[in-house]
mmCIF file of C-alpha atoms in Angstrom:
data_model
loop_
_atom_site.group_PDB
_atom_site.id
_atom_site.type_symbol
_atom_site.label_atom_id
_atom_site.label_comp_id
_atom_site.label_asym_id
_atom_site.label_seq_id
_atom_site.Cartn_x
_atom_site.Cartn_y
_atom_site.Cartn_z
ATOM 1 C CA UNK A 21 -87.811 45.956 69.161
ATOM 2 C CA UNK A 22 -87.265 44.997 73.302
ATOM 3 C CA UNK A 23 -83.879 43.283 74.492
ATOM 4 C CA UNK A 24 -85.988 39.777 74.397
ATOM 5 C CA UNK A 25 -86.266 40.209 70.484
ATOM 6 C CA UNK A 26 -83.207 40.876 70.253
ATOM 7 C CA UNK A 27 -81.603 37.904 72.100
ATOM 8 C CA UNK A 28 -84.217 35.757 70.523
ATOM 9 C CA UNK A 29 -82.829 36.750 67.611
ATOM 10 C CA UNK A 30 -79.509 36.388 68.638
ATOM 11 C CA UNK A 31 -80.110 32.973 69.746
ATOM 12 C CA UNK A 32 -81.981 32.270 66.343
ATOM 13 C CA UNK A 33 -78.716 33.078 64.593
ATOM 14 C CA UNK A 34 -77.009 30.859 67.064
ATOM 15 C CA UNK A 35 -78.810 27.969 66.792
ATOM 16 C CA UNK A 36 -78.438 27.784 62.955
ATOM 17 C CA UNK A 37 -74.624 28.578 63.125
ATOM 18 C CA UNK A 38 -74.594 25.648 64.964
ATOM 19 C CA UNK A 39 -76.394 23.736 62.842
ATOM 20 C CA UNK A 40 -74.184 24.774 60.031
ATOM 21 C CA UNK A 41 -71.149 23.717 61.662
ATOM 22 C CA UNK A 42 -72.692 20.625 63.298
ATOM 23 C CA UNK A 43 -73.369 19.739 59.287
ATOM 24 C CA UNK A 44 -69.967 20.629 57.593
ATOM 25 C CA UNK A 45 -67.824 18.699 60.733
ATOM 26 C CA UNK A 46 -70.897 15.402 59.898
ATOM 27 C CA UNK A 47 -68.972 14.932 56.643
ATOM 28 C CA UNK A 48 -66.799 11.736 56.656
ATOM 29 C CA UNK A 49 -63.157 11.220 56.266
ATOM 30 C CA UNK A 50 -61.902 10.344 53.214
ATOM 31 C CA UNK A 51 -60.479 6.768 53.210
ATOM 32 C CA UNK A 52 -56.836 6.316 51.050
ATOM 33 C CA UNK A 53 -58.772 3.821 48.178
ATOM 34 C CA UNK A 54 -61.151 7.117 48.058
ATOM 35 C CA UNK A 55 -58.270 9.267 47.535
ATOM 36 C CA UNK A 56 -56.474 7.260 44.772
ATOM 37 C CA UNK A 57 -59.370 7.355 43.354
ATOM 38 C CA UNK A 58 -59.678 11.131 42.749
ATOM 39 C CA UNK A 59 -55.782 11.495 42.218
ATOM 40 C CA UNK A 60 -55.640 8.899 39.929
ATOM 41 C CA UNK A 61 -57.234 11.030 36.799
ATOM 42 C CA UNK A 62 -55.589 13.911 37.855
ATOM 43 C CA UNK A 63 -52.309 12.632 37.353
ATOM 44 C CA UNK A 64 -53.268 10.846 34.000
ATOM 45 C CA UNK A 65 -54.795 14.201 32.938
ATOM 46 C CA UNK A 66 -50.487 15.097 33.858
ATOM 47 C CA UNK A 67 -49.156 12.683 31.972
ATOM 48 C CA UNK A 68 -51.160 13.471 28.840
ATOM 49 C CA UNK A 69 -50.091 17.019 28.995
ATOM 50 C CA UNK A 70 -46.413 16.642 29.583
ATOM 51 C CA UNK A 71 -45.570 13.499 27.733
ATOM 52 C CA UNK A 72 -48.017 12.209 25.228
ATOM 53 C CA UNK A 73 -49.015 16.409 23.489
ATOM 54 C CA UNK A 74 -44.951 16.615 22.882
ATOM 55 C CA UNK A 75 -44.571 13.568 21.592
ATOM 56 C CA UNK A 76 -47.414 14.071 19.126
ATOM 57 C CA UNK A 77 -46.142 17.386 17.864
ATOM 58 C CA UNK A 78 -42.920 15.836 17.040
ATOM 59 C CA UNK A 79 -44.273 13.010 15.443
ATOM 60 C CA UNK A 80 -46.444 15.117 13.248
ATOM 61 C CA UNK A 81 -42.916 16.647 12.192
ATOM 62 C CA UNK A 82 -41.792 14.010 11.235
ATOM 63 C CA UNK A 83 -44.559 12.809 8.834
ATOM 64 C CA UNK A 84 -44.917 16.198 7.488
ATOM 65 C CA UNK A 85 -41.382 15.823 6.602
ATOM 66 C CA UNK A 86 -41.566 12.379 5.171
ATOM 67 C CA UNK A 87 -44.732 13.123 3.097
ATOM 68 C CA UNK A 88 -42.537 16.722 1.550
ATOM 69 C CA UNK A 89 -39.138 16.215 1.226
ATOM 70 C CA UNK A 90 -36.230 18.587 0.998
ATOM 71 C CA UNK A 91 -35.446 19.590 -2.713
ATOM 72 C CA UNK A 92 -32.298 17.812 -3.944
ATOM 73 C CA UNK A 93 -28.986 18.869 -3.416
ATOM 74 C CA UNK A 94 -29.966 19.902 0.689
ATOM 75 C CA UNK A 95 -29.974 16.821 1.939
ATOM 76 C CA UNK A 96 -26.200 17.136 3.082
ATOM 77 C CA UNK A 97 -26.108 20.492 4.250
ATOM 78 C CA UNK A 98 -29.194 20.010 6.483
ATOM 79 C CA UNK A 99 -28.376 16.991 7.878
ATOM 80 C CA UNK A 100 -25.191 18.642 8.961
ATOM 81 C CA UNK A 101 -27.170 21.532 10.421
ATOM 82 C CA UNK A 102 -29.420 19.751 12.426
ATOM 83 C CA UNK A 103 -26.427 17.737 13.679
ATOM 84 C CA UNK A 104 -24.534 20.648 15.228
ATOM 85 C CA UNK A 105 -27.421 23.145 15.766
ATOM 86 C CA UNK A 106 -26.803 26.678 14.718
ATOM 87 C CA UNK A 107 -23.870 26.900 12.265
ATOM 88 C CA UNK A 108 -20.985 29.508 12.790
ATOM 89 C CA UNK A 109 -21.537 30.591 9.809
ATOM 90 C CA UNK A 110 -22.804 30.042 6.207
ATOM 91 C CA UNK A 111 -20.252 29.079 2.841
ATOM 92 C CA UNK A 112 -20.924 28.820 -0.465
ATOM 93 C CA UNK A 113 -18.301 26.765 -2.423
ATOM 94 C CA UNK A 114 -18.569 27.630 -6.746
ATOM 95 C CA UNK A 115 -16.823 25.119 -8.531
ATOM 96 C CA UNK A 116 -16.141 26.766 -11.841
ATOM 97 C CA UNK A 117 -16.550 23.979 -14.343
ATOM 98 C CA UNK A 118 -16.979 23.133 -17.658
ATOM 99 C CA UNK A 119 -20.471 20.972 -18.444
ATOM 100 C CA UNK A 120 -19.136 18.138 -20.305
ATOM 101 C CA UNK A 121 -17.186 16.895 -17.411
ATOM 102 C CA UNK A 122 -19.568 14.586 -15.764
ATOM 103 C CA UNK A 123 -17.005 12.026 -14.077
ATOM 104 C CA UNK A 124 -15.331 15.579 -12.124
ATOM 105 C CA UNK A 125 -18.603 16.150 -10.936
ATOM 106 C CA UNK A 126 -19.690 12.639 -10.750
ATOM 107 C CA UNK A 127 -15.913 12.472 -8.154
ATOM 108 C CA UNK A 128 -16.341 15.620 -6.189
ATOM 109 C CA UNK A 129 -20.203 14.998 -5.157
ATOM 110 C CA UNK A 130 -18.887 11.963 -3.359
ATOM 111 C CA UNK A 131 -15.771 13.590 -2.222
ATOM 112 C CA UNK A 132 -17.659 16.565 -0.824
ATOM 113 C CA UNK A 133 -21.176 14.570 -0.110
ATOM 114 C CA UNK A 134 -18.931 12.334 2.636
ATOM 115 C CA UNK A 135 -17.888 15.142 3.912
ATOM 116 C CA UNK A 136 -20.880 17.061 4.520
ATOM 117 C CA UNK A 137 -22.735 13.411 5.758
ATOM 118 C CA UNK A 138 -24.389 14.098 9.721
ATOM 119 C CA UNK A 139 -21.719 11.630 10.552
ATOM 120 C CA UNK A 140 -19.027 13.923 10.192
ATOM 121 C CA UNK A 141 -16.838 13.722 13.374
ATOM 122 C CA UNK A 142 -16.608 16.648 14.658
ATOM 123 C CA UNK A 143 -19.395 18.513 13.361
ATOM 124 C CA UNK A 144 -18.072 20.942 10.303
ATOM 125 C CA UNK A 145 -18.551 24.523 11.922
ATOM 126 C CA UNK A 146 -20.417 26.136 9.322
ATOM 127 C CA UNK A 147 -23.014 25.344 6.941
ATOM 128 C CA UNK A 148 -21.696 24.671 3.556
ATOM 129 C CA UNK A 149 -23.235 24.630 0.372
ATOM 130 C CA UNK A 150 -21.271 22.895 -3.043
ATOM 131 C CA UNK A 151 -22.436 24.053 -6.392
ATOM 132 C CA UNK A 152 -20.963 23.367 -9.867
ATOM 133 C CA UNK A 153 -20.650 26.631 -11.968
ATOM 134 C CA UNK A 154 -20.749 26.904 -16.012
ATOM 135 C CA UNK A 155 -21.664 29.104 -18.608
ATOM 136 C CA UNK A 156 -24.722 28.713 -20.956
ATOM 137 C CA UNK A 157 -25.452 24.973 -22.545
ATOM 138 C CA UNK A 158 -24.027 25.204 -26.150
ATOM 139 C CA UNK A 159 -24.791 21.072 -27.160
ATOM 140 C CA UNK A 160 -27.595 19.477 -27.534
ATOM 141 C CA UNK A 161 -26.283 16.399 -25.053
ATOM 142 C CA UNK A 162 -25.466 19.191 -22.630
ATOM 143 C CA UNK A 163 -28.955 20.390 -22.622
ATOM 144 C CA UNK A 164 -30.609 16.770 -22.135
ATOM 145 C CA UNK A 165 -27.814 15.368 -19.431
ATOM 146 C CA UNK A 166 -27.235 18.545 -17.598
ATOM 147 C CA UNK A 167 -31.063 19.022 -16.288
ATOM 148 C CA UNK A 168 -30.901 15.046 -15.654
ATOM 149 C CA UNK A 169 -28.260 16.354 -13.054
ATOM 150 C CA UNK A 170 -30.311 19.196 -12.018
ATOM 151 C CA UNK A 171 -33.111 17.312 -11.196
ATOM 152 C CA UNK A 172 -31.492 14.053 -8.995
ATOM 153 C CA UNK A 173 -28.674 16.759 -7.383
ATOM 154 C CA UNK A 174 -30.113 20.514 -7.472
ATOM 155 C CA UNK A 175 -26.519 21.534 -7.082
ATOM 156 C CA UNK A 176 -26.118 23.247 -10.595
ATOM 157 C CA UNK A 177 -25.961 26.966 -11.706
ATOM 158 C CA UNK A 178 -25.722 27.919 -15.057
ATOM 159 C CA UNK A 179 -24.851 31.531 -16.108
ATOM 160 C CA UNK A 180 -26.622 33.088 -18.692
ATOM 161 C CA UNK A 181 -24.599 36.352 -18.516
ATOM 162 C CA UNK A 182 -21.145 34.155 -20.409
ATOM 163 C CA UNK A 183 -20.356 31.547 -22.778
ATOM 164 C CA UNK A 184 -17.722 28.892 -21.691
ATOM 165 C CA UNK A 185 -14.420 29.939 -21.074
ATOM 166 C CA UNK A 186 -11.458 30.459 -18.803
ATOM 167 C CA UNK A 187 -10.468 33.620 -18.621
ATOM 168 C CA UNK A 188 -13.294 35.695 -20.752
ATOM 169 C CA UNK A 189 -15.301 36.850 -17.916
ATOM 170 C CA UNK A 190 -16.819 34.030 -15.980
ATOM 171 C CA UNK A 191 -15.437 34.930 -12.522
ATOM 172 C CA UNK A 192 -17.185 37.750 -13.018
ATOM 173 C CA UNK A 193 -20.431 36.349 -14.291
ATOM 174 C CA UNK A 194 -20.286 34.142 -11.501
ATOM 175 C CA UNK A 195 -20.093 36.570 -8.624
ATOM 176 C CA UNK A 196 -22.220 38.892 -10.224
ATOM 177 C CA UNK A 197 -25.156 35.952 -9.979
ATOM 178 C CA UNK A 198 -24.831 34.806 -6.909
ATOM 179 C CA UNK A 199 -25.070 38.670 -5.834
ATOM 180 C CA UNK A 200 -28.464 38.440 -7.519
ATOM 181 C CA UNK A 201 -29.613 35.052 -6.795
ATOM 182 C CA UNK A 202 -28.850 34.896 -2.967
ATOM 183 C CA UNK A 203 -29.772 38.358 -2.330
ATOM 184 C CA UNK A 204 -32.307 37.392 0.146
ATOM 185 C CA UNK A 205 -30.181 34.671 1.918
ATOM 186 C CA UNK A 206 -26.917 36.030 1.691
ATOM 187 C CA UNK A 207 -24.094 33.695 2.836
ATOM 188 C CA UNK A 208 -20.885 35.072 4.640
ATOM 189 C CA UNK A 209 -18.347 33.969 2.317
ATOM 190 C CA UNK A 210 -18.322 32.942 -1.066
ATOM 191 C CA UNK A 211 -15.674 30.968 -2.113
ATOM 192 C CA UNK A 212 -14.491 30.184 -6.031
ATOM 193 C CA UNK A 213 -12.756 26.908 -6.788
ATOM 194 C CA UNK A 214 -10.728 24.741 -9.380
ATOM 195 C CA UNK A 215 -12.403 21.636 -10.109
ATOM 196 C CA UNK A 216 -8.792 20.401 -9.898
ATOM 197 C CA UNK A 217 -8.939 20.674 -6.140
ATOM 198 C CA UNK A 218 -9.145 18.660 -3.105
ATOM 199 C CA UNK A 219 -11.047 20.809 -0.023
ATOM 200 C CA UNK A 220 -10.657 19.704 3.237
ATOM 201 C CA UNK A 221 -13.664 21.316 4.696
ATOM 202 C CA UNK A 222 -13.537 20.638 8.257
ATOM 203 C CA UNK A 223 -10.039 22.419 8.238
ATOM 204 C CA UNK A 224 -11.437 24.900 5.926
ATOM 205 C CA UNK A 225 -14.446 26.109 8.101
ATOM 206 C CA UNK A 226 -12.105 26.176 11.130
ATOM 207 C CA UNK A 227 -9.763 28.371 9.198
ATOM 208 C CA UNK A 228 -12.437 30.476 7.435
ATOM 209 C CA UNK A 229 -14.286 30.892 10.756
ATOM 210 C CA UNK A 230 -11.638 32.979 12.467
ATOM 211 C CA UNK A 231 -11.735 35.713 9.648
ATOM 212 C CA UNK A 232 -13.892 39.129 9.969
ATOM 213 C CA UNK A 233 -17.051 38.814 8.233
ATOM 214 C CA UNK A 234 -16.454 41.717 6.228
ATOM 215 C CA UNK A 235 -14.047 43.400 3.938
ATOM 216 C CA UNK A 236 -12.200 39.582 4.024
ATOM 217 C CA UNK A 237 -9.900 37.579 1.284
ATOM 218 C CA UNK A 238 -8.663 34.228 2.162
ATOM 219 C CA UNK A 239 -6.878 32.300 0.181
ATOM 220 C CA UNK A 240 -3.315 31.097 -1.261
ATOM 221 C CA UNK A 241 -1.260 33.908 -2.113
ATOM 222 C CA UNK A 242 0.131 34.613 -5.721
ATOM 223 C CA UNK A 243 2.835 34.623 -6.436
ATOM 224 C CA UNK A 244 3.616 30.850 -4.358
ATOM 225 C CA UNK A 245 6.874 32.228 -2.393
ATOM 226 C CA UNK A 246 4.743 35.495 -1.567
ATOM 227 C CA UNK A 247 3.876 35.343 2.327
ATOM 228 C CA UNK A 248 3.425 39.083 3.231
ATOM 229 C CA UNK A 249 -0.422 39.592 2.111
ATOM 230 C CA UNK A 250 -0.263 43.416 2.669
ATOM 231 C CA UNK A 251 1.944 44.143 -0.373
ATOM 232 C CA UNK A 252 -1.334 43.396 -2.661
ATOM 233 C CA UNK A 253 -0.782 40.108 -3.714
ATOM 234 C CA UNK A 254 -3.965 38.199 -5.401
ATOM 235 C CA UNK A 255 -4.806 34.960 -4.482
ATOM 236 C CA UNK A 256 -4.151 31.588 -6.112
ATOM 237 C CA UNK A 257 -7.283 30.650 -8.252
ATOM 238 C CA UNK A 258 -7.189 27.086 -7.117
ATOM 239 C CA UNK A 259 -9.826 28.390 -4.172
ATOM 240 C CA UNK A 260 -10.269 31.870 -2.628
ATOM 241 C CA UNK A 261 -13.190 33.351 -0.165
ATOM 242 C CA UNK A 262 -14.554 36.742 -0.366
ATOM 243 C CA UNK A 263 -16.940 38.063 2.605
ATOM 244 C CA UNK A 264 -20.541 38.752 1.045
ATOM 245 C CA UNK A 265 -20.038 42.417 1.149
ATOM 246 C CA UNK A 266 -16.987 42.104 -1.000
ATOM 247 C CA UNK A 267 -19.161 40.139 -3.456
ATOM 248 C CA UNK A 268 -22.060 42.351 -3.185
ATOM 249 C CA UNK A 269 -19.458 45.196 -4.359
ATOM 250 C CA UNK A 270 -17.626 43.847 -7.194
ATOM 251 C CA UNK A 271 -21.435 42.550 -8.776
ATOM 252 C CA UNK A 272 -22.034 46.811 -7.997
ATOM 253 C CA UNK A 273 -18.626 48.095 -8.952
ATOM 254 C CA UNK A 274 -18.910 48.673 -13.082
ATOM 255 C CA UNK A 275 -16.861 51.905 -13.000
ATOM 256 C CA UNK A 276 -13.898 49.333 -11.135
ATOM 257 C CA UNK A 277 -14.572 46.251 -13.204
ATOM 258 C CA UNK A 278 -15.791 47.309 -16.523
ATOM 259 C CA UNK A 279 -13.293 46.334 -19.356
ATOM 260 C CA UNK A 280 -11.386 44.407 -17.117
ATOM 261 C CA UNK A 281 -12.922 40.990 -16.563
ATOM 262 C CA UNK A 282 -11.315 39.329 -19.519
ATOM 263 C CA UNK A 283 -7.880 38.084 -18.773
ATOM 264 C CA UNK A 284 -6.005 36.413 -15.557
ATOM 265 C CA UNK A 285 -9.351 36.204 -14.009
ATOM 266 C CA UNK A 286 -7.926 35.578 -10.596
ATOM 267 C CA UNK A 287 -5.623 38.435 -11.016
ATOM 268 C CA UNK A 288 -8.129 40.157 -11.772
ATOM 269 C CA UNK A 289 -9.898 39.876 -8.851
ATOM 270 C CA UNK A 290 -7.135 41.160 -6.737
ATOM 271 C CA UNK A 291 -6.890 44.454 -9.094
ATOM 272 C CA UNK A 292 -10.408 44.807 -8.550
ATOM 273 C CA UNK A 293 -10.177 44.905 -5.066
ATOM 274 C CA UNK A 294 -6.754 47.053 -4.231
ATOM 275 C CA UNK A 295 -8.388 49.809 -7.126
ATOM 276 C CA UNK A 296 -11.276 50.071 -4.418
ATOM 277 C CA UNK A 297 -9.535 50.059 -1.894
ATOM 278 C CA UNK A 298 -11.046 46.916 -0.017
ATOM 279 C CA UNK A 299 -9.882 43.561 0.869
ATOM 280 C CA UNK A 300 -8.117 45.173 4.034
ATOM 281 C CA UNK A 301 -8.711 41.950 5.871
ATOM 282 C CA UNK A 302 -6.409 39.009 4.044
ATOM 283 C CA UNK A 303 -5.540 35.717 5.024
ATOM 284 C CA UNK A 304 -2.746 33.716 3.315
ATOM 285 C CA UNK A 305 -3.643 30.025 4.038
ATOM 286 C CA UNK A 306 -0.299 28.501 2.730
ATOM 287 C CA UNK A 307 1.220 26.156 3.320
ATOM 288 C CA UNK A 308 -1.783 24.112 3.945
ATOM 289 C CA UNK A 309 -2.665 25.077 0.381
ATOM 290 C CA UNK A 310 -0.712 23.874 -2.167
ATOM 291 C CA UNK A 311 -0.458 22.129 -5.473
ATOM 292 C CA UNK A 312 0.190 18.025 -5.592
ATOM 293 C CA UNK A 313 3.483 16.984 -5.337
ATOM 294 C CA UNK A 314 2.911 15.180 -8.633
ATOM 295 C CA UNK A 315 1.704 18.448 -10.436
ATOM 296 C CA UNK A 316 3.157 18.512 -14.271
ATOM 297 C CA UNK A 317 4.876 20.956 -14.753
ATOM 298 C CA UNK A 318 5.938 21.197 -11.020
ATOM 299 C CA UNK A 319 5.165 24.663 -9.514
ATOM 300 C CA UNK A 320 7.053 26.250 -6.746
ATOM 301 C CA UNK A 321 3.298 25.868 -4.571
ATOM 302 C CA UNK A 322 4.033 22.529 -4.432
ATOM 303 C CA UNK A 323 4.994 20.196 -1.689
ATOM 304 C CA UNK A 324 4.555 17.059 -0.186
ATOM 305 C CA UNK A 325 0.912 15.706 1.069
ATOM 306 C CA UNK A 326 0.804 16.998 4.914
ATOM 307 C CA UNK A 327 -1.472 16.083 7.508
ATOM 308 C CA UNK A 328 -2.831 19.503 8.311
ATOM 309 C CA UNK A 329 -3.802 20.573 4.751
ATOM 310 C CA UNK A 330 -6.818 22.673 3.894
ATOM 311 C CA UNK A 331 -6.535 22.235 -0.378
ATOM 312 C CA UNK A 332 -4.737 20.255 -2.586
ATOM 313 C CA UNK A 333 -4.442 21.604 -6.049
ATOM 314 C CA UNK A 334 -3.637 20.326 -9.397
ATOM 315 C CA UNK A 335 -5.465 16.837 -9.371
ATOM 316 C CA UNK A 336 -5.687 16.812 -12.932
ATOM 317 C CA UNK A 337 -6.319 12.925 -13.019
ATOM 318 C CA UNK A 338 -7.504 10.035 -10.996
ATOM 319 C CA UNK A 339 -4.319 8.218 -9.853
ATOM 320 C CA UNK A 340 -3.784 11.849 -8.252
ATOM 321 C CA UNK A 341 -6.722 12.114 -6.805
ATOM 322 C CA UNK A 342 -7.032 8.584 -4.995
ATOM 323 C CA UNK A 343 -3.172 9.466 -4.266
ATOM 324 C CA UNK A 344 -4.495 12.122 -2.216
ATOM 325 C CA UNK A 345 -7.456 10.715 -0.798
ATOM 326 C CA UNK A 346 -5.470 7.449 0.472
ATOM 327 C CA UNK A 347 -3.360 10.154 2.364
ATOM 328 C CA UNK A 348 -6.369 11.291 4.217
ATOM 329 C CA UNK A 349 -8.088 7.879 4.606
ATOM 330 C CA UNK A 350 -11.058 8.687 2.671
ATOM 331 C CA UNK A 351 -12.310 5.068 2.882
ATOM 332 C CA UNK A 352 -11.364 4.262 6.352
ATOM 333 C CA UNK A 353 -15.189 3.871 6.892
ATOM 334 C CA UNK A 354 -16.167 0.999 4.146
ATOM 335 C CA UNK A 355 -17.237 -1.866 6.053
ATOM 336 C CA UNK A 356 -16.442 -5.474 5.033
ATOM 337 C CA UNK A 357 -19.412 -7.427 3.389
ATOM 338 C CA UNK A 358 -19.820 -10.270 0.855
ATOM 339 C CA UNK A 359 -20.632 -7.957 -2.110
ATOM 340 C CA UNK A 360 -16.801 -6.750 -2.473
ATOM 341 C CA UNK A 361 -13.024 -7.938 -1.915
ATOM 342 C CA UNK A 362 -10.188 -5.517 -2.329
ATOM 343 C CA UNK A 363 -6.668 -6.506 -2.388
ATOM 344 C CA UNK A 364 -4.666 -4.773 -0.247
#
């Protein structure tokens, strides 16, 4: 190939770059109507994406949990989860009661129920769950009226392990279960109660929630002028807390606890503990709990209604109990409407 091919071809290669560029810079200008145009789907196409997916997802939610709702007796205890987020930590309250008395437990689900309610002000710092407690069904009422319960509330556990009674064993039976039965959902504390007493629980999860999640007792100690929780004394059987691991042992312990569940249950309990060795975290919540004023026979744990109370004890009848829950303004909330008048 001479020079001349080569600038011919040179000049080839020119002429069509030239061409090329002549082409590309013969494209128009884009007028602003033109470019609405082709922004305008692209920032629908946004929209779509960041607004309208979201706000599907969350509405399919929100059918899904219309069309399966939550099994009774959760109602109060999620709403107050969802309200506050993440809970502190998780209680389970055991009311030890007996199954004919349907107006207690008829009482406490509204006393505890309003409490629990997402409206609570300020949000209760745990997640709390209230369960009645009795032994097998030995009447043939009982075994109609109590699954009526079960089925509108699903807040009932009934032992098979006991028969009724006070101080035969139940405590036991009862910790024992819930070992078993919550195994896979373990709370933090598990707390046995009276059904003869009044729980604050706001000012009980704020109390509760600065003890150590293990190895912990919290209660009211026995006897009522002990203070000093490190000479062994056993809590008040009104209400007392055990940390899971504590429960998890006694349900375990049969060389501690065998042939020693019948008696002073609540004494019990203590003896269990100090013959292990365990408990070594205690927490003596008197004087903010304490038996009514009113109690018959008066007991040296009583005192008058104060304003920073965790438990009132010994409301064994209803002028008691709306005694007490006039002190703490339990209706303060009823709005005024044409169906009711009270006299002041």
């Amino acid at each position: 190939m001479d020079a001349s091919d080569t600038n011919n071809k040179h000049g080839e290669g020119g002429d069509e770059l030239d061409a090329m560029r002549t082409k590309h810079a013969s494209f128009p200008k884009l007028s602003t109507s033109s470019k609405g145009l082709i922004l305008l789907p692209l920032l629908l196409l946004a929209f779509i994406y960041l607004f309208v997916y979201p706000m599907e997802f969350e509405l399919q939610a929100l059918m899904g949990s219309c069309s399966n709702p939550p099994p009774a007796g959760t109602e109060a205890t999620n709403a107050t989860t969802a309200a506050m987020g993440k809970p502190g930590f998780r209680l389970l309250i055991g009311i030890l009661t007996s199954a004919d008395f349907y107006e207690r437990r008829h009482l406490l689900r509204m006393v505890y129920g309003l409490q629990l309610a997402s409206s609570t002000s300020p949000p209760l710092a745990a997640h709390i769950d209230v369960r009645f407690v009795f032994c097998r069904l030995s009447k043939d009422d009982q075994r109609v009226l109590v699954p009526l319960e079960i089925l509108t509330h699903g807040d009932i556990i009934v032992l098979d392990a006991c028969a009724e009674n006070m101080d035969g064993g139940k405590t036991h039976a009862f910790l024992t279960a819930v070992a078993a039965l919550y195994a896979d959902a373990p709370y933090d504390y598990v707390m046995k109660a009276d059904d003869d007493i009044f729980l604050r629980l706001p000012e009980l999860a704020a109390s509760l929630g600065a003890m150590p999640r293990q190895d912990a007792y919290y209660g009211a100690t026995i006897p009522c002028e002990a203070r000093d929780t490190r000479r062994g004394w056993y809590m008040s059987g009104m209400g007392y807390a055990l940390s899971w691991d504590l429960v998890e042992w006694i349900a375990a312990a049969e060389n501690v606890t065998r042939g020693r569940t019948v008696g002073m249950e609540d004494r019990m309990t203590g003896e269990w503990l100090k013959s292990g060795g365990k408990a070594k975290n205690r927490f003596n919540a008197k004087p903010a709990m304490y038996d009514h004023p009113l109690s018959v026979p008066r007991t040296k744990c009583a005192h008058d209604l104060v304003p920073d109370t965790i438990a009132v004890h010994r409301l064994k009848d209803n002028p008691r109990w709306a005694h007490t829950l006039a002190y703490f303004n339990f209706t303060a909330g009823l709005q005024s409407s044409k169906f009711y008048k009270f006299d002041s």
